[in-house]
Amino acid sequence: MGRLDDKVALITGAAMGMGRATAELFAAEGAKVAVTDLDEGKGKEVVEGIRAAGGTAEFWSLNVAREAEAKSVIDAAAAEFGGLDILVNCAGIIGVDKPTHELTEAEWDALFAVDVKGVFFCTKHAVPHMIERGKGSIVNYSSIYGMIGNDEFTAYHVAKGAVSMQTKQDAASYGKYDIRVNSVHPSTVLTPLVEGIAAEFPGGLPAYEEYMTSNQSLRRLGRPIDVAYGVLYLASDEASWVTGVNLPIDGGYTAR
């Protein structure tokens, strides 16, 4: 038996990186997976791979910053699969690397539209389906920088702090419906984006990994699957008494 047998999950930002790893793992554990992303080509590749491995998945194009799209896609996925049990809010952007006094209003708004409003819109329109179901699980992708400060990417870090608090607020609000809401907080994970950055770093990936993990207890970068397994636990019935948790999956970065 899979850990998500008979569950329906919708995952945003599922075309690559941690979102893709989560979608593939969920399908392998028995879930019917709604793969959503702006990248239609890569999103459909994920679906094809899931189906080839014997799983069930469909793709929907979704810009999470648009409320009408979020509602339409969530409603369509629930209709296709007969309900909705799990929402994973993974879609996000990093934005520009500027401190507060240098950020423009447009830069701030563009980042918050995806990283904060996207979580809000998808949660808003998933919850009614979960209330109808009688239970549900929402897992939000935040960051270690939704828990601690740093002198880089100010708007991104503030946005992830908002996701951390929305997690707790929604957990407090929706527990009466047996809907659990938790978040995961990765440090640097070797996604395709990070692989590209590492390739340009002097000394390549080994030097980049040493540099980026100097403040971690476990001296290696995370892999997408490392985080996906944490999301799987929080989404599954194994965590039926777990809600409002901001879970670091960070190699011990926040432990030091």
Short mmCIF file of C-alpha atoms in Angstrom, two decimals:
data_model
loop_
_atom_site.label_atom_id
_atom_site.label_comp_id
_atom_site.label_asym_id
_atom_site.label_seq_id
_atom_site.Cartn_x
_atom_site.Cartn_y
_atom_site.Cartn_z
CA MET A 1 0.00 0.00 0.00
CA GLY A 2 1.21 3.47 -0.86
CA ARG A 3 1.32 6.19 1.76
CA LEU A 4 -1.07 8.33 -0.33
CA ASP A 5 -3.37 5.67 -1.76
CA ASP A 6 -6.79 7.07 -2.71
CA LYS A 7 -5.60 10.66 -2.21
CA VAL A 8 -5.87 13.49 -4.74
CA ALA A 9 -3.06 16.06 -4.63
CA LEU A 10 -2.56 19.33 -6.46
CA ILE A 11 1.00 20.65 -6.61
CA THR A 12 1.96 24.10 -7.88
CA GLY A 13 5.36 24.72 -9.45
CA ALA A 14 5.56 21.01 -10.22
CA ALA A 15 7.43 21.13 -13.53
CA MET A 16 10.93 21.05 -12.06
CA GLY A 17 13.06 21.01 -8.94
CA MET A 18 11.41 20.33 -5.61
CA GLY A 19 7.91 20.56 -7.02
CA ARG A 20 8.69 17.90 -9.61
CA ALA A 21 10.30 15.62 -7.03
CA THR A 22 7.21 16.02 -4.84
CA ALA A 23 4.83 15.21 -7.69
CA GLU A 24 6.79 12.11 -8.70
CA LEU A 25 7.05 10.87 -5.11
CA PHE A 26 3.36 11.45 -4.43
CA ALA A 27 2.39 9.52 -7.55
CA ALA A 28 4.72 6.67 -6.62
CA GLU A 29 2.98 6.57 -3.21
CA GLY A 30 -0.44 6.18 -4.82
CA ALA A 31 -1.81 9.71 -5.17
CA LYS A 32 -3.59 11.05 -8.21
CA VAL A 33 -1.55 14.16 -8.96
CA ALA A 34 -2.59 17.42 -10.56
CA VAL A 35 0.69 18.79 -11.89
CA THR A 36 0.45 22.56 -12.32
CA ASP A 37 2.99 25.05 -13.59
CA LEU A 38 3.50 27.88 -16.07
CA ASP A 39 5.97 25.72 -18.04
CA GLU A 40 3.65 23.52 -20.09
CA GLY A 41 6.42 21.58 -21.82
CA LYS A 42 8.22 20.52 -18.67
CA GLY A 43 4.96 20.00 -16.81
CA LYS A 44 3.73 17.56 -19.43
CA GLU A 45 7.08 15.75 -19.26
CA VAL A 46 6.49 15.20 -15.55
CA VAL A 47 3.03 13.78 -16.26
CA GLU A 48 4.38 11.49 -18.97
CA GLY A 49 7.05 10.19 -16.61
CA ILE A 50 4.51 9.55 -13.86
CA ARG A 51 2.25 7.68 -16.24
CA ALA A 52 5.14 5.65 -17.63
CA ALA A 53 5.93 4.55 -14.07
CA GLY A 54 2.33 3.42 -13.58
CA GLY A 55 1.01 6.49 -11.77
CA THR A 56 -1.92 8.84 -12.38
CA ALA A 57 -1.40 12.49 -13.26
CA GLU A 58 -2.79 15.32 -15.36
CA PHE A 59 -1.27 18.69 -16.23
CA TRP A 60 -2.88 22.11 -15.89
CA SER A 61 -1.21 25.38 -16.83
CA LEU A 62 -1.43 27.74 -13.86
CA ASN A 63 -0.21 31.21 -13.00
CA VAL A 64 -0.75 31.25 -9.23
CA ALA A 65 -0.66 35.06 -9.17
CA ARG A 66 -4.06 35.13 -10.91
CA GLU A 67 -6.95 34.26 -8.62
CA ALA A 68 -9.36 33.31 -11.41
CA GLU A 69 -6.82 30.82 -12.78
CA ALA A 70 -6.20 29.34 -9.34
CA LYS A 71 -9.92 28.77 -8.78
CA SER A 72 -10.50 27.39 -12.28
CA VAL A 73 -7.62 24.91 -12.14
CA ILE A 74 -8.35 23.72 -8.60
CA ASP A 75 -12.02 23.22 -9.45
CA ALA A 76 -11.11 21.39 -12.68
CA ALA A 77 -8.64 19.08 -10.94
CA ALA A 78 -11.15 18.26 -8.20
CA ALA A 79 -13.77 17.49 -10.84
CA GLU A 80 -11.36 15.32 -12.83
CA PHE A 81 -10.19 13.26 -9.87
CA GLY A 82 -13.32 13.29 -7.72
CA GLY A 83 -12.23 15.69 -4.98
CA LEU A 84 -9.12 17.20 -3.41
CA ASP A 85 -7.23 15.94 -0.36
CA ILE A 86 -3.83 17.63 -0.56
CA LEU A 87 -2.53 21.01 -1.74
CA VAL A 88 1.19 21.64 -2.03
CA ASN A 89 2.05 25.31 -2.60
CA CYS A 90 5.50 25.06 -4.17
CA ALA A 91 5.42 27.69 -6.93
CA GLY A 92 7.67 30.63 -6.22
CA ILE A 93 10.25 33.05 -7.58
CA ILE A 94 13.36 34.55 -6.00
CA GLY A 95 13.22 38.05 -7.44
CA VAL A 96 16.03 40.59 -7.33
CA ASP A 97 18.87 40.70 -4.80
CA LYS A 98 18.37 44.13 -3.23
CA PRO A 99 18.06 45.48 0.31
CA THR A 100 14.91 47.31 1.41
CA HIS A 101 16.07 50.84 0.55
CA GLU A 102 16.92 49.86 -3.05
CA LEU A 103 13.80 47.84 -3.92
CA THR A 104 11.21 49.36 -6.18
CA GLU A 105 7.50 48.98 -5.57
CA ALA A 106 7.20 47.02 -8.83
CA GLU A 107 9.93 44.56 -7.79
CA TRP A 108 8.32 44.06 -4.39
CA ASP A 109 4.85 43.57 -5.86
CA ALA A 110 6.02 41.12 -8.54
CA LEU A 111 7.63 38.88 -5.93
CA PHE A 112 4.70 39.03 -3.50
CA ALA A 113 2.19 38.34 -6.29
CA VAL A 114 3.64 34.86 -6.75
CA ASP A 115 5.18 33.91 -3.41
CA VAL A 116 2.48 35.26 -1.10
CA LYS A 117 -0.69 35.89 -3.10
CA GLY A 118 -0.18 32.60 -4.93
CA VAL A 119 -0.29 30.70 -1.64
CA PHE A 120 -3.30 32.75 -0.55
CA PHE A 121 -5.25 32.18 -3.79
CA CYS A 122 -4.60 28.46 -3.99
CA THR A 123 -5.37 27.89 -0.32
CA LYS A 124 -8.53 30.00 -0.56
CA HIS A 125 -9.93 27.90 -3.38
CA ALA A 126 -8.69 24.50 -2.19
CA VAL A 127 -10.18 24.77 1.29
CA PRO A 128 -13.86 24.50 0.21
CA HIS A 129 -13.07 21.20 -1.54
CA MET A 130 -11.37 19.92 1.60
CA ILE A 131 -14.27 21.01 3.80
CA GLU A 132 -16.53 19.05 1.47
CA ARG A 133 -14.17 16.08 1.80
CA GLY A 134 -14.23 16.29 5.59
CA LYS A 135 -10.44 16.64 5.93
CA GLY A 136 -7.36 17.76 4.08
CA SER A 137 -3.68 18.65 4.19
CA ILE A 138 -1.94 21.77 2.90
CA VAL A 139 1.85 21.98 2.75
CA ASN A 140 3.48 25.30 1.93
CA TYR A 141 7.01 25.61 0.62
CA SER A 142 8.75 28.36 2.58
CA SER A 143 12.50 28.66 3.24
CA ILE A 144 14.95 28.82 6.10
CA TYR A 145 14.75 32.54 5.38
CA GLY A 146 11.11 32.43 6.40
CA MET A 147 12.52 31.71 9.87
CA ILE A 148 15.79 33.65 10.12
CA GLY A 149 17.23 36.81 8.60
CA ASN A 150 19.92 37.24 5.97
CA ASP A 151 21.48 40.16 4.12
CA GLU A 152 20.37 39.02 0.64
CA PHE A 153 17.13 38.98 -1.38
CA THR A 154 15.10 41.02 1.09
CA ALA A 155 11.73 40.80 -0.67
CA TYR A 156 12.02 37.02 -1.04
CA HIS A 157 12.86 36.53 2.61
CA VAL A 158 10.03 38.77 3.81
CA ALA A 159 7.63 36.92 1.50
CA LYS A 160 8.69 33.57 2.92
CA GLY A 161 8.13 34.96 6.40
CA ALA A 162 4.58 35.77 5.34
CA VAL A 163 4.13 32.18 4.12
CA SER A 164 5.37 30.91 7.48
CA MET A 165 2.78 32.97 9.33
CA GLN A 166 -0.04 32.14 6.92
CA THR A 167 0.74 28.50 7.63
CA LYS A 168 0.15 28.99 11.34
CA GLN A 169 -2.88 31.21 10.83
CA ASP A 170 -4.57 28.75 8.48
CA ALA A 171 -3.71 25.84 10.76
CA ALA A 172 -5.45 27.65 13.60
CA SER A 173 -8.43 28.52 11.41
CA TYR A 174 -9.14 25.23 9.67
CA GLY A 175 -8.39 22.61 12.30
CA LYS A 176 -12.11 22.48 13.10
CA TYR A 177 -12.59 21.01 9.62
CA ASP A 178 -9.77 18.49 10.13
CA ILE A 179 -7.66 20.41 7.62
CA ARG A 180 -3.99 20.48 8.56
CA VAL A 181 -1.60 23.19 7.35
CA ASN A 182 2.18 22.93 7.64
CA SER A 183 5.24 24.33 5.90
CA VAL A 184 8.70 23.11 4.92
CA HIS A 185 11.80 25.29 5.09
CA PRO A 186 14.71 24.13 2.92
CA SER A 187 18.18 25.61 2.85
CA THR A 188 20.04 25.46 -0.48
CA VAL A 189 18.81 22.55 -2.58
CA LEU A 190 20.48 21.32 -5.76
CA THR A 191 17.67 22.17 -8.17
CA PRO A 192 18.36 22.83 -11.88
CA LEU A 193 18.57 26.54 -11.07
CA VAL A 194 21.19 25.96 -8.37
CA GLU A 195 23.08 23.52 -10.61
CA GLY A 196 23.45 26.36 -13.13
CA ILE A 197 24.75 28.71 -10.44
CA ALA A 198 27.18 26.07 -9.16
CA ALA A 199 28.55 25.47 -12.65
CA GLU A 200 29.59 29.13 -12.85
CA PHE A 201 31.16 29.15 -9.38
CA PRO A 202 34.99 29.07 -9.24
CA GLY A 203 35.87 25.44 -8.71
CA GLY A 204 32.45 24.23 -9.82
CA LEU A 205 29.97 22.22 -7.77
CA PRO A 206 32.41 20.85 -5.14
CA ALA A 207 33.63 24.35 -4.26
CA TYR A 208 30.11 25.77 -4.34
CA GLU A 209 28.82 23.01 -2.08
CA GLU A 210 31.61 23.58 0.42
CA TYR A 211 30.96 27.32 0.41
CA MET A 212 27.19 27.08 0.75
CA THR A 213 27.22 24.47 3.51
CA SER A 214 29.89 26.00 5.74
CA ASN A 215 27.16 26.95 8.27
CA GLN A 216 25.33 23.62 8.12
CA SER A 217 25.77 20.64 10.41
CA LEU A 218 25.51 18.27 7.41
CA ARG A 219 28.03 19.45 4.86
CA ARG A 220 26.18 18.76 1.64
CA LEU A 221 23.53 20.52 -0.37
CA GLY A 222 20.03 19.14 -0.20
CA ARG A 223 18.51 17.26 -3.10
CA PRO A 224 14.89 17.81 -4.15
CA ILE A 225 13.94 14.34 -2.92
CA ASP A 226 15.20 15.22 0.59
CA VAL A 227 12.53 17.89 0.84
CA ALA A 228 9.88 15.88 -1.00
CA TYR A 229 9.99 13.17 1.66
CA GLY A 230 9.29 15.76 4.34
CA VAL A 231 6.33 17.05 2.34
CA LEU A 232 5.12 13.46 1.89
CA TYR A 233 5.07 12.92 5.65
CA LEU A 234 3.16 16.13 6.33
CA ALA A 235 0.67 15.40 3.56
CA SER A 236 0.04 11.82 4.63
CA ASP A 237 -2.24 10.45 7.35
CA GLU A 238 0.92 9.60 9.30
CA ALA A 239 0.91 13.28 10.31
CA SER A 240 -2.78 13.32 11.25
CA TRP A 241 -2.00 15.13 14.55
CA VAL A 242 0.53 17.54 13.08
CA THR A 243 -0.54 21.06 12.10
CA GLY A 244 0.89 24.57 12.29
CA VAL A 245 4.45 23.25 12.03
CA ASN A 246 7.25 25.14 10.25
CA LEU A 247 9.60 22.24 9.49
CA PRO A 248 13.24 23.02 8.62
CA ILE A 249 14.71 20.57 6.10
CA ASP A 250 18.06 22.27 5.97
CA GLY A 251 20.95 19.98 6.83
CA GLY A 252 21.08 21.57 10.28
CA TYR A 253 21.54 25.13 9.03
CA THR A 254 19.13 26.60 11.58
CA ALA A 255 20.49 24.35 14.36
CA ARG A 256 23.87 26.12 14.47
#
